[in-house]
mmCIF file of C-alpha atoms in Angstrom:
data_model
loop_
_atom_site.group_PDB
_atom_site.id
_atom_site.type_symbol
_atom_site.label_atom_id
_atom_site.label_comp_id
_atom_site.label_asym_id
_atom_site.label_seq_id
_atom_site.Cartn_x
_atom_site.Cartn_y
_atom_site.Cartn_z
ATOM 1 C CA MET E 1 257.442 -117.708 20.926
ATOM 2 C CA LYS E 2 254.121 -117.155 19.222
ATOM 3 C CA LYS E 3 254.378 -115.195 15.970
ATOM 4 C CA SER E 4 251.817 -112.594 17.051
ATOM 5 C CA VAL E 5 253.883 -111.767 20.146
ATOM 6 C CA LEU E 6 257.033 -111.316 18.080
ATOM 7 C CA PHE E 7 255.152 -109.096 15.608
ATOM 8 C CA MET E 8 254.099 -106.823 18.478
ATOM 9 C CA MET E 9 257.659 -106.607 19.779
ATOM 10 C CA ILE E 10 258.929 -105.628 16.334
ATOM 11 C CA ALA E 11 256.246 -102.957 15.901
ATOM 12 C CA LEU E 12 256.726 -101.401 19.333
ATOM 13 C CA GLY E 13 260.490 -101.422 18.990
ATOM 14 C CA LEU E 14 260.453 -99.360 15.815
ATOM 15 C CA SER E 15 259.998 -95.805 16.907
ATOM 16 C CA ALA E 16 261.578 -95.110 20.259
ATOM 17 C CA CYS E 17 263.432 -91.953 19.338
ATOM 18 C CA GLY E 18 266.707 -90.663 20.732
ATOM 19 C CA GLY E 19 266.154 -87.367 22.520
ATOM 20 C CA GLY E 20 267.841 -84.554 24.316
ATOM 21 C CA GLY E 21 271.111 -82.798 23.619
ATOM 22 C CA ASP E 22 273.271 -80.053 25.020
ATOM 23 C CA ASP E 23 276.228 -77.887 24.103
ATOM 24 C CA SER E 24 278.707 -79.815 26.213
ATOM 25 C CA SER E 25 280.918 -82.713 25.212
ATOM 26 C CA ASN E 26 280.761 -84.050 28.765
ATOM 27 C CA PRO E 27 278.891 -87.372 28.606
ATOM 28 C CA SER E 28 277.487 -87.025 32.108
ATOM 29 C CA ASN E 29 274.045 -85.425 32.294
ATOM 30 C CA ASN E 30 271.202 -84.665 34.667
ATOM 31 C CA ASN E 31 269.662 -88.127 34.429
ATOM 32 C CA GLY E 32 272.428 -89.838 36.359
ATOM 33 C CA GLY E 33 274.180 -91.208 33.266
ATOM 34 C CA ASN E 34 277.729 -92.445 33.739
ATOM 35 C CA THR E 35 280.795 -91.170 31.910
ATOM 36 C CA GLY E 36 282.155 -94.554 30.881
ATOM 37 C CA SER E 37 285.787 -95.545 30.627
ATOM 38 C CA SER E 38 288.705 -93.153 30.940
ATOM 39 C CA SER E 39 290.372 -94.384 27.761
ATOM 40 C CA GLY E 40 290.049 -90.966 26.131
ATOM 41 C CA VAL E 41 288.461 -92.344 22.938
ATOM 42 C CA GLN E 42 285.281 -90.353 22.308
ATOM 43 C CA TYR E 43 282.431 -91.488 20.043
ATOM 44 C CA PRO E 44 279.923 -88.929 18.651
ATOM 45 C CA VAL E 45 276.602 -89.942 20.219
ATOM 46 C CA GLU E 46 274.299 -87.019 19.409
ATOM 47 C CA SER E 47 275.395 -86.514 15.798
ATOM 48 C CA VAL E 48 275.043 -90.225 14.988
ATOM 49 C CA ILE E 49 271.464 -90.327 16.268
ATOM 50 C CA THR E 50 270.592 -87.053 14.532
ATOM 51 C CA ASP E 51 272.026 -88.274 11.226
ATOM 52 C CA LEU E 52 270.073 -91.537 11.442
ATOM 53 C CA TYR E 53 266.815 -89.600 11.762
ATOM 54 C CA THR E 54 267.519 -86.790 9.291
ATOM 55 C CA SER E 55 269.503 -88.657 6.610
ATOM 56 C CA GLY E 56 268.023 -92.137 6.959
ATOM 57 C CA TYR E 57 269.439 -95.630 7.308
ATOM 58 C CA SER E 58 268.836 -99.029 5.738
ATOM 59 C CA SER E 59 269.996 -102.111 7.612
ATOM 60 C CA GLU E 60 271.428 -105.262 6.177
ATOM 61 C CA PRO E 61 269.267 -108.351 6.732
ATOM 62 C CA LEU E 62 269.535 -109.357 10.402
ATOM 63 C CA TYR E 63 269.060 -112.971 11.472
ATOM 64 C CA ALA E 64 268.067 -114.805 14.661
ATOM 65 C CA LEU E 65 267.670 -118.517 15.236
ATOM 66 C CA GLU E 66 264.931 -119.892 17.516
ATOM 67 C CA GLY E 67 265.145 -123.660 17.596
ATOM 68 C CA MET E 68 264.785 -124.792 13.992
ATOM 69 C CA GLN E 69 263.149 -121.536 12.956
ATOM 70 C CA GLU E 70 265.198 -118.767 11.371
ATOM 71 C CA TRP E 71 263.899 -115.225 11.733
ATOM 72 C CA GLU E 72 265.043 -112.432 9.433
ATOM 73 C CA ARG E 73 264.465 -108.742 10.129
ATOM 74 C CA GLN E 74 265.382 -105.766 7.963
ATOM 75 C CA PHE E 75 264.520 -102.173 8.783
ATOM 76 C CA GLU E 76 264.765 -98.783 7.124
ATOM 77 C CA ILE E 77 264.650 -95.274 8.606
ATOM 78 C CA ILE E 78 263.086 -92.814 6.150
ATOM 79 C CA PRO E 79 263.124 -89.044 6.856
ATOM 80 C CA ARG E 80 259.715 -87.423 6.348
ATOM 81 C CA GLU E 81 258.455 -83.837 6.106
ATOM 82 C CA ASP E 82 258.290 -81.430 9.026
ATOM 83 C CA THR E 83 254.832 -81.323 10.587
ATOM 84 C CA ILE E 84 252.841 -80.311 13.664
ATOM 85 C CA PHE E 85 252.512 -82.793 16.533
ATOM 86 C CA LYS E 86 250.674 -81.862 19.723
ATOM 87 C CA GLY E 87 250.766 -78.222 18.671
ATOM 88 C CA LYS E 88 254.535 -78.190 18.110
ATOM 89 C CA GLN E 89 256.600 -77.871 14.925
ATOM 90 C CA VAL E 90 258.591 -81.099 14.645
ATOM 91 C CA LYS E 91 260.669 -83.175 12.291
ATOM 92 C CA SER E 92 259.673 -86.738 11.537
ATOM 93 C CA PHE E 93 260.883 -90.049 10.225
ATOM 94 C CA GLU E 94 259.203 -93.315 9.327
ATOM 95 C CA THR E 95 260.590 -96.722 10.207
ATOM 96 C CA LEU E 96 259.662 -99.718 8.073
ATOM 97 C CA SER E 97 260.458 -103.202 9.307
ATOM 98 C CA THR E 98 260.071 -106.461 7.414
ATOM 99 C CA LEU E 99 260.015 -109.747 9.320
ATOM 100 C CA LYS E 100 260.534 -113.118 7.668
ATOM 101 C CA SER E 101 260.242 -116.635 9.007
ATOM 102 C CA ASN E 102 262.270 -119.241 7.122
ATOM 103 C CA SER E 103 262.552 -116.805 4.169
ATOM 104 C CA THR E 104 258.783 -116.102 4.015
ATOM 105 C CA VAL E 105 257.502 -112.578 4.761
ATOM 106 C CA VAL E 106 255.202 -112.820 7.777
ATOM 107 C CA ASN E 107 254.869 -109.180 8.830
ATOM 108 C CA ILE E 108 255.578 -105.629 7.642
ATOM 109 C CA ALA E 109 255.370 -102.947 10.334
ATOM 110 C CA SER E 110 255.513 -99.167 10.125
ATOM 111 C CA SER E 111 255.811 -96.367 12.659
ATOM 112 C CA THR E 112 256.345 -92.609 12.622
ATOM 113 C CA SER E 113 258.459 -90.692 15.137
ATOM 114 C CA TYR E 114 258.490 -86.966 15.871
ATOM 115 C CA PHE E 115 261.487 -85.063 17.216
ATOM 116 C CA THR E 116 263.258 -81.718 17.273
ATOM 117 C CA ILE E 117 266.924 -80.912 16.770
ATOM 118 C CA THR E 118 269.241 -78.331 18.328
ATOM 119 C CA PRO E 119 268.749 -79.814 20.811
ATOM 120 C CA LEU E 120 267.742 -83.328 19.817
ATOM 121 C CA VAL E 121 264.503 -84.094 21.686
ATOM 122 C CA ASP E 122 262.085 -87.013 21.450
ATOM 123 C CA VAL E 123 258.514 -85.684 21.162
ATOM 124 C CA GLY E 124 256.499 -88.846 20.473
ATOM 125 C CA GLY E 125 255.139 -90.898 17.632
ATOM 126 C CA ILE E 126 252.482 -93.144 16.153
ATOM 127 C CA GLU E 127 253.006 -96.905 16.193
ATOM 128 C CA ALA E 128 251.125 -99.599 14.323
ATOM 129 C CA SER E 129 248.692 -96.927 12.983
ATOM 130 C CA ARG E 130 246.802 -96.677 16.282
ATOM 131 C CA LEU E 131 249.213 -96.396 19.212
ATOM 132 C CA TYR E 132 250.118 -92.833 20.207
ATOM 133 C CA ARG E 133 253.425 -92.413 22.015
ATOM 134 C CA THR E 134 254.076 -89.241 24.037
ATOM 135 C CA ALA E 135 257.367 -88.271 25.672
ATOM 136 C CA VAL E 136 256.699 -87.031 29.209
ATOM 137 C CA GLU E 137 260.331 -86.492 30.194
ATOM 138 C CA ASN E 138 263.525 -85.821 28.235
ATOM 139 C CA ASN E 139 267.178 -85.771 29.206
ATOM 140 C CA ALA E 140 270.310 -84.568 27.476
ATOM 141 C CA VAL E 141 272.249 -86.831 25.142
ATOM 142 C CA PRO E 142 275.945 -85.895 25.078
ATOM 143 C CA GLN E 143 277.713 -84.805 21.943
ATOM 144 C CA SER E 144 280.311 -87.513 22.604
ATOM 145 C CA ALA E 145 281.080 -90.217 25.161
ATOM 146 C CA ASN E 146 283.452 -93.073 26.016
ATOM 147 C CA THR E 147 282.592 -96.768 25.947
ATOM 148 C CA GLY E 148 280.830 -97.780 29.135
ATOM 149 C CA ALA E 149 278.776 -94.573 29.178
ATOM 150 C CA SER E 150 274.972 -94.613 29.323
ATOM 151 C CA GLY E 151 272.011 -92.453 30.239
ATOM 152 C CA VAL E 152 268.240 -92.025 30.060
ATOM 153 C CA ILE E 153 266.940 -90.425 26.850
ATOM 154 C CA SER E 154 263.256 -90.129 27.702
ATOM 155 C CA LYS E 155 260.291 -91.578 29.513
ATOM 156 C CA THR E 156 257.237 -92.187 27.359
ATOM 157 C CA ILE E 157 253.613 -93.248 27.637
ATOM 158 C CA THR E 158 251.898 -95.084 24.786
ATOM 159 C CA TYR E 159 248.117 -94.780 24.443
ATOM 160 C CA GLY E 160 245.666 -96.840 22.437
ATOM 161 C CA ASP E 161 243.814 -93.767 21.141
ATOM 162 C CA SER E 162 244.589 -90.230 19.947
ATOM 163 C CA ARG E 163 242.695 -88.716 22.904
ATOM 164 C CA GLU E 164 245.206 -90.415 25.200
ATOM 165 C CA THR E 165 242.615 -92.043 27.442
ATOM 166 C CA ILE E 166 243.626 -95.705 27.094
ATOM 167 C CA LYS E 167 247.131 -96.287 28.451
ATOM 168 C CA GLU E 168 248.891 -99.236 26.821
ATOM 169 C CA ASN E 169 252.389 -99.058 28.287
ATOM 170 C CA THR E 170 255.107 -96.904 29.759
ATOM 171 C CA ALA E 171 258.739 -97.035 28.666
ATOM 172 C CA ILE E 172 262.155 -95.841 29.712
ATOM 173 C CA ASN E 173 264.365 -95.169 26.697
ATOM 174 C CA THR E 174 268.116 -95.107 27.173
ATOM 175 C CA TRP E 175 271.363 -94.903 25.216
ATOM 176 C CA SER E 176 274.564 -96.806 25.915
ATOM 177 C CA LEU E 177 278.037 -97.279 24.445
ATOM 178 C CA SER E 178 279.927 -100.566 24.661
ATOM 179 C CA LYS E 179 283.113 -101.801 23.073
ATOM 180 C CA ALA E 180 282.648 -103.636 19.768
ATOM 181 C CA ASP E 181 286.324 -104.202 18.920
ATOM 182 C CA THR E 182 289.621 -102.377 19.252
ATOM 183 C CA SER E 183 288.509 -99.312 17.278
ATOM 184 C CA ASN E 184 284.681 -99.341 17.177
ATOM 185 C CA ALA E 185 281.746 -99.226 19.591
ATOM 186 C CA TRP E 186 278.116 -100.317 19.793
ATOM 187 C CA LEU E 187 275.719 -97.391 20.267
ATOM 188 C CA CYS E 188 272.496 -98.934 21.551
ATOM 189 C CA LEU E 189 269.074 -97.310 21.881
ATOM 190 C CA ASP E 190 267.298 -99.370 24.514
ATOM 191 C CA ASN E 191 263.599 -99.427 25.390
ATOM 192 C CA LYS E 192 262.329 -101.027 28.601
ATOM 193 C CA ILE E 193 258.565 -101.428 28.164
ATOM 194 C CA ASP E 194 256.125 -102.009 31.026
ATOM 195 C CA TYR E 195 252.622 -102.988 29.919
ATOM 196 C CA VAL E 196 249.484 -101.940 31.749
ATOM 197 C CA MET E 197 247.710 -105.216 31.003
ATOM 198 C CA GLN E 198 249.115 -108.005 33.155
ATOM 199 C CA SER E 199 248.466 -110.476 30.338
ATOM 200 C CA LYS E 200 251.293 -108.835 28.348
ATOM 201 C CA ARG E 201 254.822 -109.636 29.442
ATOM 202 C CA ASP E 202 257.147 -106.671 30.009
ATOM 203 C CA GLU E 203 260.088 -106.592 27.622
ATOM 204 C CA SER E 204 263.262 -104.812 26.603
ATOM 205 C CA LEU E 205 264.116 -103.946 22.999
ATOM 206 C CA SER E 206 267.483 -102.690 21.768
ATOM 207 C CA THR E 207 268.504 -101.353 18.371
ATOM 208 C CA CYS E 208 272.287 -101.105 18.231
ATOM 209 C CA TYR E 209 274.571 -99.455 15.704
ATOM 210 C CA LYS E 210 278.246 -100.269 15.331
ATOM 211 C CA ILE E 211 280.062 -96.938 14.879
ATOM 212 C CA ASP E 212 283.617 -95.672 14.492
ATOM 213 C CA VAL E 213 285.117 -92.550 16.064
ATOM 214 C CA GLN E 214 284.070 -90.484 13.020
ATOM 215 C CA GLY E 215 280.437 -91.464 13.540
ATOM 216 C CA ASN E 216 280.111 -93.782 10.532
ATOM 217 C CA VAL E 217 277.572 -96.579 11.016
ATOM 218 C CA LEU E 218 279.209 -99.884 10.111
ATOM 219 C CA ASP E 219 276.621 -102.464 11.174
ATOM 220 C CA SER E 220 273.492 -102.937 13.266
ATOM 221 C CA LYS E 221 271.788 -105.516 15.456
ATOM 222 C CA TYR E 222 268.431 -105.883 17.198
ATOM 223 C CA ILE E 223 267.879 -107.520 20.586
ATOM 224 C CA ILE E 224 264.615 -108.700 22.172
ATOM 225 C CA LYS E 225 264.585 -109.619 25.864
ATOM 226 C CA SER E 226 261.282 -111.136 26.947
ATOM 227 C CA ALA E 227 259.968 -114.649 27.536
ATOM 228 C CA ASN E 228 262.351 -115.776 24.797
ATOM 229 C CA ASN E 229 265.507 -113.779 24.092
ATOM 230 C CA LEU E 230 266.450 -113.174 20.477
ATOM 231 C CA THR E 231 269.394 -111.298 18.998
ATOM 232 C CA PHE E 232 269.200 -110.370 15.315
ATOM 233 C CA THR E 233 272.654 -109.916 13.746
ATOM 234 C CA SER E 234 274.088 -109.663 10.248
ATOM 235 C CA LYS E 235 275.757 -112.728 8.741
#
């Protein structure tokens, strides 16, 4: 995989924001999401995502091996001040991501995401200082769900300019819960990106958080599915 392609994947995977929320603990919602297993163990989906964006998070170094090359990624979610985005009062957070190749820093990427709470809704964001992401559809994220549950968070369009005249890509952003071990689950925020330019290969990016039933974040991982698949995990 060429370094420039990986840099773009890292940058575009930074700011897809969890959205939606309702007053029900039923994990099914109007986007056709499934309810998961019937084990009865419920994990707090909405509150975990909200806490990540309002309280912040710093990952451990995450590693992926591609042939003889070792990649290292570390990211941090930093809450920022409330602001106005597209005429709406919103909250915001910045995501900083550092990418290393064989222990040498090769890229530092930053993005800003805008959202509201009560309910939690993805509004949009700014990626790589020039890409403007706008949410065109939002769905409810449940307060809690079982493993095996999933649903669509939002559909977004990313533009190459603030006037939103140059469309770069469209994306479907989803959440999912899968079993991590006997008492914990992986909460994944997945982004399926379809590029307008045929020269760019469509891709899927996933940022996953290992959580317990109390909503504590225990670990994280990052998955790229494109021409070459890479999974960044802690050691």
